[in-house]
Amino acid sequence: MNQNTSEQNEYQAKIFANRLAKKYKQLRKWARRERVTCYRLYDRDIPEVPLAVDLYEALPEGMDSKIDAALLLRQEDARISANDLTASKEKAERSFVHLYLYERPYEKSDSDEQVWLDCMTKAVASVLEIPVNRVIQKLRKKQKGENQYEKIDSKQTTECYVQECGQLFKVNLSDYLDTGLFFDHRPLRSIVRSECAGKSVLNLFCYTGSFSVYAAEGKARRVESVDLSNTYLEWARFNFALNDFDPDDGRYFFTRGDVTGFLNQKLAEVPNAEGSNRYDIIVLDPPTFSNSKATRAPLDINRDWSELVRKCVNLLNAGGVLYFSTNSHRLKFDAELVPKTTDSGKAVAVFDMTEKSLPEDFKGTKAHRCWKIKIGE
């Protein structure tokens, strides 16, 4: 690496550190106020530094109680507000950073890229005052099929528990591209929690079940979580137990299967008295593309979204709501492709709630788009 490259790296590390410090100062008070211990600090803010920086303030090892976690964080926040420097140090010492490098549009040698990434890693560690070995590096390429869910050949598994708005979640920072918790859907999870008391909730493409946990916390009558992956369904069950909900108590269902096949099966059934095949709230947050061997045909959400929405709409009870979200920038949403009425004749209304559904740490980004599709009474 020549001197010019080294100087360029140092310059980019400096402007990156300045930006990161500014964002951290802005967001950390908000995070404490909202009871959020993991959030995004930076996302390609500077074009020359194509990184995403996610901070995970892990709970102390062995702490697996919502009540104990809430008490610890309340006491810790009080100490920080009182300018107790040891409290901030304790928090930093158990924190991790997930550092994504987005794939560049041009070629760069692996060795030069690693030197650059190590330089940025040191900048992150310095700003957040955490050890360099607690910054976990990953390369985020454009995903095809199931790639984002496949295991990474990591040298050591790094797992911890985090608290989000009162709920606890297990995150895996090392073994997959994603960690088990999508930050950008934090507000929508809270909306579901606030609306679901006594209702039946269906969480499609449920991943590790965070929407489902929020629904259980919101006292939903019934929560069904559907995913093709046994790994993620077991993770979802674990998250339920972590939050003191017995995954086997009869109100919670974890269904392994292809979402399209699941919807077809439910639509073919006559609505039953138990209400187990119709729903009051459906969460539809599919991957952009999936070509799993367990499905009959690949899923392309840019092509298939309207058919999935149609099926979901017809599984909703009167007054029910479908929350449909996508992170695909190519998807062309057209409200005209959403049925005006259900098969039973109920009116269907569509509302764009993208702005409302983006949290503070994703304001001004295009993390996702989201629509509320409501059935008439």
CSV table of C-alpha atoms in Angstrom, one decimal:
chain,number,residue,atom,x,y,z
A,1,MET,CA,0.0,0.0,0.0
A,2,ASN,CA,1.5,3.3,-1.0
A,3,GLN,CA,1.7,6.5,1.0
A,4,ASN,CA,-1.2,8.2,-0.9
A,5,THR,CA,-3.5,5.3,-0.1
A,6,SER,CA,-2.5,5.4,3.6
A,7,GLU,CA,-3.1,9.1,3.7
A,8,GLN,CA,-6.5,8.6,2.1
A,9,ASN,CA,-7.4,5.9,4.6
A,10,GLU,CA,-6.5,8.2,7.5
A,11,TYR,CA,-8.5,11.1,6.0
A,12,GLN,CA,-11.6,8.9,5.5
A,13,ALA,CA,-11.2,7.4,9.0
A,14,LYS,CA,-11.1,11.0,10.4
A,15,ILE,CA,-14.3,12.2,8.6
A,16,PHE,CA,-16.0,8.9,9.4
A,17,ALA,CA,-15.1,9.2,13.1
A,18,ASN,CA,-16.4,12.8,13.2
A,19,ARG,CA,-19.7,11.8,11.6
A,20,LEU,CA,-20.1,8.8,13.9
A,21,ALA,CA,-19.4,10.9,17.0
A,22,LYS,CA,-22.1,13.3,16.0
A,23,LYS,CA,-24.7,10.6,15.4
A,24,TYR,CA,-23.8,8.9,18.6
A,25,LYS,CA,-24.3,12.1,20.6
A,26,GLN,CA,-27.7,12.6,18.9
A,27,LEU,CA,-29.0,9.1,19.3
A,28,ARG,CA,-27.8,7.8,22.7
A,29,LYS,CA,-30.1,10.0,24.8
A,30,TRP,CA,-33.0,9.1,22.5
A,31,ALA,CA,-32.2,5.4,22.8
A,32,ARG,CA,-32.1,5.5,26.7
A,33,ARG,CA,-35.4,7.4,26.7
A,34,GLU,CA,-37.1,4.8,24.4
A,35,ARG,CA,-35.6,1.8,26.2
A,36,VAL,CA,-33.6,0.8,23.1
A,37,THR,CA,-30.2,-0.9,23.6
A,38,CYS,CA,-29.4,-1.7,20.0
A,39,TYR,CA,-29.7,0.8,17.1
A,40,ARG,CA,-28.1,2.0,13.9
A,41,LEU,CA,-25.5,4.8,14.2
A,42,TYR,CA,-24.4,5.2,10.6
A,43,ASP,CA,-25.5,4.0,7.2
A,44,ARG,CA,-23.4,5.2,4.2
A,45,ASP,CA,-23.7,8.8,5.3
A,46,ILE,CA,-20.5,9.5,3.5
A,47,PRO,CA,-20.3,8.0,0.0
A,48,GLU,CA,-16.6,7.2,0.3
A,49,VAL,CA,-17.2,5.2,3.5
A,50,PRO,CA,-19.9,2.6,2.5
A,51,LEU,CA,-20.5,1.2,5.9
A,52,ALA,CA,-23.4,0.4,8.2
A,53,VAL,CA,-22.7,0.7,11.9
A,54,ASP,CA,-25.0,-1.0,14.4
A,55,LEU,CA,-24.4,-0.7,18.1
A,56,TYR,CA,-25.5,-3.5,20.5
A,57,GLU,CA,-25.4,-2.7,24.2
A,58,ALA,CA,-25.6,-6.2,25.5
A,59,LEU,CA,-27.1,-7.2,28.8
A,60,PRO,CA,-24.6,-8.6,31.4
A,61,GLU,CA,-23.9,-12.3,30.8
A,62,GLY,CA,-26.5,-14.5,32.4
A,63,MET,CA,-29.1,-11.8,32.7
A,64,ASP,CA,-32.3,-13.3,31.2
A,65,SER,CA,-35.1,-11.6,33.1
A,66,LYS,CA,-37.1,-8.7,31.7
A,67,ILE,CA,-37.6,-7.3,35.2
A,68,ASP,CA,-33.9,-7.5,36.1
A,69,ALA,CA,-32.9,-6.0,32.8
A,70,ALA,CA,-35.3,-3.1,33.2
A,71,LEU,CA,-34.1,-2.4,36.7
A,72,LEU,CA,-30.4,-2.5,35.6
A,73,LEU,CA,-30.9,-0.2,32.7
A,74,ARG,CA,-33.0,2.3,34.8
A,75,GLN,CA,-30.3,2.4,37.4
A,76,GLU,CA,-27.6,2.7,34.8
A,77,ASP,CA,-29.3,5.5,33.0
A,78,ALA,CA,-29.7,7.4,36.3
A,79,ARG,CA,-26.0,7.0,37.0
A,80,ILE,CA,-25.2,8.3,33.5
A,81,SER,CA,-27.5,11.3,33.9
A,82,ALA,CA,-25.7,12.0,37.2
A,83,ASN,CA,-22.4,12.0,35.3
A,84,ASP,CA,-21.1,8.8,36.8
A,85,LEU,CA,-18.4,7.9,34.3
A,86,THR,CA,-18.1,4.3,35.5
A,87,ALA,CA,-21.7,3.6,34.3
A,88,SER,CA,-20.8,4.6,30.7
A,89,LYS,CA,-17.6,2.6,30.9
A,90,GLU,CA,-19.5,-0.5,32.2
A,91,LYS,CA,-22.0,-0.2,29.3
A,92,ALA,CA,-19.2,0.2,26.7
A,93,GLU,CA,-17.3,-2.8,28.1
A,94,ARG,CA,-20.2,-5.1,27.3
A,95,SER,CA,-21.1,-3.5,24.0
A,96,PHE,CA,-20.5,-4.8,20.5
A,97,VAL,CA,-20.6,-3.1,17.1
A,98,HIS,CA,-21.8,-4.8,13.9
A,99,LEU,CA,-19.8,-3.3,11.0
A,100,TYR,CA,-21.2,-4.0,7.5
A,101,LEU,CA,-19.1,-3.1,4.5
A,102,TYR,CA,-21.4,-2.7,1.5
A,103,GLU,CA,-20.1,-4.2,-1.7
A,104,ARG,CA,-18.3,-1.5,-3.7
A,105,PRO,CA,-19.3,-0.8,-7.3
A,106,TYR,CA,-15.6,-1.1,-8.3
A,107,GLU,CA,-12.8,-3.6,-7.8
A,108,LYS,CA,-10.5,-3.3,-4.8
A,109,SER,CA,-7.9,-5.9,-3.8
A,110,ASP,CA,-8.9,-8.0,-0.7
A,111,SER,CA,-5.7,-6.9,1.1
A,112,ASP,CA,-6.3,-3.2,0.5
A,113,GLU,CA,-9.9,-3.6,1.5
A,114,GLN,CA,-9.0,-5.3,4.7
A,115,VAL,CA,-6.4,-2.6,5.6
A,116,TRP,CA,-9.1,0.1,4.9
A,117,LEU,CA,-11.7,-1.8,7.0
A,118,ASP,CA,-9.3,-2.3,9.9
A,119,CYS,CA,-8.6,1.5,9.8
A,120,MET,CA,-12.4,2.2,10.0
A,121,THR,CA,-12.8,-0.4,12.7
A,122,LYS,CA,-10.2,1.4,14.9
A,123,ALA,CA,-12.1,4.7,14.3
A,124,VAL,CA,-15.4,3.0,15.5
A,125,ALA,CA,-13.7,1.6,18.6
A,126,SER,CA,-12.1,4.9,19.5
A,127,VAL,CA,-15.3,6.9,19.1
A,128,LEU,CA,-17.5,4.4,21.1
A,129,GLU,CA,-14.7,3.6,23.5
A,130,ILE,CA,-15.0,-0.1,23.1
A,131,PRO,CA,-12.2,-2.7,22.5
A,132,VAL,CA,-11.3,-3.3,18.8
A,133,ASN,CA,-12.1,-7.0,19.2
A,134,ARG,CA,-15.7,-6.2,19.9
A,135,VAL,CA,-16.2,-4.7,16.5
A,136,ILE,CA,-17.4,-7.5,14.2
A,137,GLN,CA,-16.7,-7.0,10.5
A,138,LYS,CA,-18.9,-8.3,7.7
A,139,LEU,CA,-19.3,-7.8,3.9
A,140,ARG,CA,-22.8,-7.2,2.8
A,141,LYS,CA,-23.3,-8.2,-0.8
A,142,LYS,CA,-26.5,-8.1,-2.9
A,143,GLN,CA,-28.3,-11.2,-1.7
A,144,LYS,CA,-29.8,-14.0,-3.8
A,145,GLY,CA,-32.1,-16.7,-2.6
A,146,GLU,CA,-31.4,-17.9,0.9
A,147,ASN,CA,-27.9,-16.5,1.1
A,148,GLN,CA,-28.7,-14.0,3.9
A,149,TYR,CA,-29.9,-16.8,6.1
A,150,GLU,CA,-27.0,-19.1,5.4
A,151,LYS,CA,-24.3,-19.6,8.1
A,152,ILE,CA,-21.1,-17.7,7.9
A,153,ASP,CA,-17.8,-19.5,8.6
A,154,SER,CA,-17.1,-17.5,11.7
A,155,LYS,CA,-14.1,-18.3,14.0
A,156,GLN,CA,-16.1,-17.9,17.1
A,157,THR,CA,-19.9,-17.6,17.8
A,158,THR,CA,-20.8,-14.3,19.5
A,159,GLU,CA,-24.3,-14.2,21.0
A,160,CYS,CA,-25.9,-12.0,23.6
A,161,TYR,CA,-29.2,-10.7,24.9
A,162,VAL,CA,-30.5,-7.2,24.2
A,163,GLN,CA,-33.5,-5.3,25.5
A,164,GLU,CA,-35.8,-3.4,23.1
A,165,CYS,CA,-38.8,-1.4,24.5
A,166,GLY,CA,-39.2,-3.9,27.4
A,167,GLN,CA,-38.7,-7.1,25.4
A,168,LEU,CA,-35.6,-9.3,25.4
A,169,PHE,CA,-34.1,-10.8,22.3
A,170,LYS,CA,-31.2,-13.2,21.6
A,171,VAL,CA,-28.9,-11.9,18.8
A,172,ASN,CA,-26.1,-13.7,17.0
A,173,LEU,CA,-23.5,-11.2,15.9
A,174,SER,CA,-21.2,-13.7,14.2
A,175,ASP,CA,-22.8,-16.6,12.4
A,176,TYR,CA,-25.2,-15.0,9.9
A,177,LEU,CA,-25.2,-11.8,7.8
A,178,ASP,CA,-28.2,-10.6,9.9
A,179,THR,CA,-28.2,-10.9,13.6
A,180,GLY,CA,-31.8,-11.9,14.4
A,181,LEU,CA,-33.4,-8.5,15.0
A,182,PHE,CA,-34.2,-5.9,12.3
A,183,PHE,CA,-34.0,-2.4,13.9
A,184,ASP,CA,-36.0,-0.6,11.3
A,185,HIS,CA,-39.3,-2.3,12.2
A,186,ARG,CA,-39.1,-1.2,15.9
A,187,PRO,CA,-42.1,1.2,15.5
A,188,LEU,CA,-44.3,-1.3,13.7
A,189,ARG,CA,-43.6,-3.9,16.3
A,190,SER,CA,-44.8,-1.4,18.9
A,191,ILE,CA,-47.9,-0.6,16.9
A,192,VAL,CA,-48.7,-4.3,16.7
A,193,ARG,CA,-48.2,-4.6,20.5
A,194,SER,CA,-50.5,-1.7,21.1
A,195,GLU,CA,-53.3,-3.0,18.9
A,196,CYS,CA,-53.4,-6.7,19.4
A,197,ALA,CA,-55.1,-7.3,22.8
A,198,GLY,CA,-57.6,-10.1,22.5
A,199,LYS,CA,-56.9,-10.5,18.8
A,200,SER,CA,-55.5,-13.2,16.5
A,201,VAL,CA,-52.1,-12.3,15.0
A,202,LEU,CA,-50.4,-14.0,12.0
A,203,ASN,CA,-46.7,-13.3,11.5
A,204,LEU,CA,-45.6,-14.5,8.0
A,205,PHE,CA,-41.9,-14.9,7.1
A,206,CYS,CA,-41.5,-14.6,10.9
A,207,TYR,CA,-37.7,-15.0,11.0
A,208,THR,CA,-36.8,-15.0,14.7
A,209,GLY,CA,-40.3,-14.0,15.9
A,210,SER,CA,-39.8,-10.4,17.1
A,211,PHE,CA,-43.2,-9.3,15.9
A,212,SER,CA,-44.7,-12.4,17.5
A,213,VAL,CA,-43.0,-11.6,20.9
A,214,TYR,CA,-44.4,-8.1,20.8
A,215,ALA,CA,-47.9,-9.5,20.0
A,216,ALA,CA,-47.6,-11.9,23.0
A,217,GLU,CA,-46.6,-8.9,25.2
A,218,GLY,CA,-49.6,-7.0,23.9
A,219,LYS,CA,-51.9,-9.9,25.1
A,220,ALA,CA,-52.9,-11.2,21.8
A,221,ARG,CA,-55.4,-14.1,22.0
A,222,ARG,CA,-53.6,-16.2,19.5
A,223,VAL,CA,-50.2,-15.7,17.7
A,224,GLU,CA,-49.1,-17.9,14.8
A,225,SER,CA,-45.6,-17.6,13.4
A,226,VAL,CA,-44.8,-19.1,9.9
A,227,ASP,CA,-41.4,-19.6,8.4
A,228,LEU,CA,-39.6,-22.2,6.3
A,229,SER,CA,-36.6,-22.4,8.6
A,230,ASN,CA,-36.6,-24.7,11.6
A,231,THR,CA,-33.5,-22.8,12.8
A,232,TYR,CA,-35.4,-19.5,13.0
A,233,LEU,CA,-38.6,-21.1,14.4
A,234,GLU,CA,-36.6,-22.6,17.2
A,235,TRP,CA,-35.0,-19.1,17.7
A,236,ALA,CA,-38.5,-17.6,17.8
A,237,ARG,CA,-39.5,-20.2,20.5
A,238,PHE,CA,-36.4,-19.3,22.4
A,239,ASN,CA,-37.3,-15.6,22.3
A,240,PHE,CA,-40.8,-16.4,23.6
A,241,ALA,CA,-39.3,-18.3,26.6
A,242,LEU,CA,-36.8,-15.5,27.2
A,243,ASN,CA,-39.8,-13.1,27.6
A,244,ASP,CA,-41.6,-15.5,30.0
A,245,PHE,CA,-44.1,-16.8,27.5
A,246,ASP,CA,-44.5,-20.5,27.3
A,247,PRO,CA,-44.2,-21.4,23.6
A,248,ASP,CA,-46.3,-24.5,24.2
A,249,ASP,CA,-49.2,-23.0,26.2
A,250,GLY,CA,-51.8,-23.3,23.4
A,251,ARG,CA,-52.0,-19.7,22.4
A,252,TYR,CA,-48.8,-19.6,20.4
A,253,PHE,CA,-48.1,-21.6,17.2
A,254,PHE,CA,-44.9,-22.0,15.3
A,255,THR,CA,-45.6,-23.4,11.8
A,256,ARG,CA,-42.9,-24.5,9.4
A,257,GLY,CA,-43.9,-24.1,5.8
A,258,ASP,CA,-43.9,-22.2,2.6
A,259,VAL,CA,-46.0,-19.0,3.1
A,260,THR,CA,-47.8,-19.2,-0.2
A,261,GLY,CA,-48.8,-22.8,0.5
A,262,PHE,CA,-49.8,-21.9,4.0
A,263,LEU,CA,-52.1,-19.1,2.7
A,264,ASN,CA,-53.6,-21.3,0.0
A,265,GLN,CA,-54.4,-24.0,2.6
A,266,LYS,CA,-56.1,-21.5,5.0
A,267,LEU,CA,-58.1,-19.9,2.2
A,268,ALA,CA,-59.4,-23.4,1.2
A,269,GLU,CA,-60.7,-23.9,4.7
A,270,VAL,CA,-64.1,-22.8,5.9
A,271,PRO,CA,-63.8,-20.2,8.7
A,272,ASN,CA,-64.1,-22.2,11.9
A,273,ALA,CA,-65.7,-21.3,15.3
A,274,GLU,CA,-62.3,-21.4,17.0
A,275,GLY,CA,-61.0,-18.6,14.7
A,276,SER,CA,-57.8,-20.6,14.1
A,277,ASN,CA,-57.8,-20.0,10.3
A,278,ARG,CA,-58.8,-16.3,10.1
A,279,TYR,CA,-56.9,-13.4,11.7
A,280,ASP,CA,-57.3,-9.9,13.0
A,281,ILE,CA,-53.8,-8.7,12.3
A,282,ILE,CA,-51.4,-10.1,9.7
A,283,VAL,CA,-47.7,-9.0,9.4
A,284,LEU,CA,-46.3,-9.6,5.9
A,285,ASP,CA,-42.6,-8.6,5.7
A,286,PRO,CA,-41.2,-11.0,3.0
A,287,PRO,CA,-37.7,-11.3,1.7
A,288,THR,CA,-37.1,-9.7,-1.7
A,289,PHE,CA,-36.3,-13.1,-3.3
A,290,SER,CA,-36.2,-16.7,-2.2
A,291,ASN,CA,-35.5,-19.9,-4.1
A,292,SER,CA,-35.6,-22.4,-1.4
A,293,LYS,CA,-35.7,-26.1,-2.4
A,294,ALA,CA,-38.6,-26.5,0.0
A,295,THR,CA,-40.9,-24.3,-2.2
A,296,ARG,CA,-42.6,-25.2,-5.5
A,297,ALA,CA,-41.6,-21.9,-7.1
A,298,PRO,CA,-39.1,-19.1,-6.3
A,299,LEU,CA,-40.6,-16.0,-4.5
A,300,ASP,CA,-39.9,-12.7,-6.2
A,301,ILE,CA,-41.6,-10.1,-4.2
A,302,ASN,CA,-41.4,-7.5,-6.9
A,303,ARG,CA,-43.5,-9.8,-9.0
A,304,ASP,CA,-45.6,-11.6,-6.4
A,305,TRP,CA,-46.5,-8.9,-3.9
A,306,SER,CA,-50.0,-8.2,-5.1
A,307,GLU,CA,-51.0,-11.9,-5.0
A,308,LEU,CA,-49.6,-12.3,-1.5
A,309,VAL,CA,-51.5,-9.2,-0.4
A,310,ARG,CA,-54.7,-10.5,-2.0
A,311,LYS,CA,-54.5,-13.8,-0.1
A,312,CYS,CA,-53.8,-12.1,3.2
A,313,VAL,CA,-56.6,-9.7,2.8
A,314,ASN,CA,-59.0,-12.6,2.3
A,315,LEU,CA,-57.8,-14.2,5.6
A,316,LEU,CA,-58.7,-11.1,7.7
A,317,ASN,CA,-61.7,-10.8,9.8
A,318,ALA,CA,-64.0,-7.8,9.5
A,319,GLY,CA,-62.1,-4.8,10.9
A,320,GLY,CA,-58.8,-6.6,10.4
A,321,VAL,CA,-55.5,-5.1,9.4
A,322,LEU,CA,-52.6,-6.3,7.1
A,323,TYR,CA,-49.3,-4.6,7.6
A,324,PHE,CA,-47.3,-5.1,4.4
A,325,SER,CA,-43.6,-4.0,4.3
A,326,THR,CA,-40.8,-4.4,1.8
A,327,ASN,CA,-37.1,-3.3,1.6
A,328,SER,CA,-37.1,-3.8,-2.1
A,329,HIS,CA,-36.4,-0.5,-3.9
A,330,ARG,CA,-37.6,-2.0,-7.2
A,331,LEU,CA,-41.1,-3.0,-6.0
A,332,LYS,CA,-43.7,-0.9,-7.8
A,333,PHE,CA,-46.6,-0.6,-5.3
A,334,ASP,CA,-49.9,0.2,-7.0
A,335,ALA,CA,-52.9,0.5,-4.7
A,336,GLU,CA,-55.0,-0.3,-7.8
A,337,LEU,CA,-53.6,-3.9,-7.6
A,338,VAL,CA,-55.0,-4.3,-4.1
A,339,PRO,CA,-58.6,-5.7,-4.1
A,340,LYS,CA,-61.2,-3.0,-3.5
A,341,THR,CA,-63.3,-5.6,-1.5
A,342,THR,CA,-62.6,-8.9,0.1
A,343,ASP,CA,-64.2,-12.1,-1.4
A,344,SER,CA,-66.9,-11.7,1.3
A,345,GLY,CA,-67.7,-8.1,0.2
A,346,LYS,CA,-65.9,-6.1,2.9
A,347,ALA,CA,-64.3,-2.8,1.8
A,348,VAL,CA,-60.5,-2.6,1.7
A,349,ALA,CA,-58.6,0.7,2.4
A,350,VAL,CA,-54.9,1.3,1.8
A,351,PHE,CA,-52.7,3.7,3.7
A,352,ASP,CA,-49.1,4.5,3.2
A,353,MET,CA,-47.4,4.5,6.6
A,354,THR,CA,-43.8,4.4,5.6
A,355,GLU,CA,-42.8,7.7,7.3
A,356,LYS,CA,-44.6,6.7,10.6
A,357,SER,CA,-43.0,3.3,10.6
A,358,LEU,CA,-39.3,4.5,10.3
A,359,PRO,CA,-37.6,4.9,13.7
A,360,GLU,CA,-35.3,7.7,14.7
A,361,ASP,CA,-32.2,5.9,13.8
A,362,PHE,CA,-33.5,5.4,10.2
A,363,LYS,CA,-35.0,8.8,9.6
A,364,GLY,CA,-34.1,10.0,6.1
A,365,THR,CA,-33.3,6.6,4.8
A,366,LYS,CA,-35.1,4.1,2.5
A,367,ALA,CA,-34.8,1.2,4.9
A,368,HIS,CA,-38.3,0.0,4.0
A,369,ARG,CA,-41.7,1.0,2.8
A,370,CYS,CA,-44.8,0.0,4.6
A,371,TRP,CA,-48.6,0.0,4.0
A,372,LYS,CA,-51.6,-0.5,6.3
A,373,ILE,CA,-54.4,-2.3,4.5
A,374,LYS,CA,-57.6,-2.3,6.5
A,375,ILE,CA,-60.8,-4.3,6.1
A,376,GLY,CA,-64.1,-2.6,6.8
A,377,GLU,CA,-66.4,-3.7,9.7
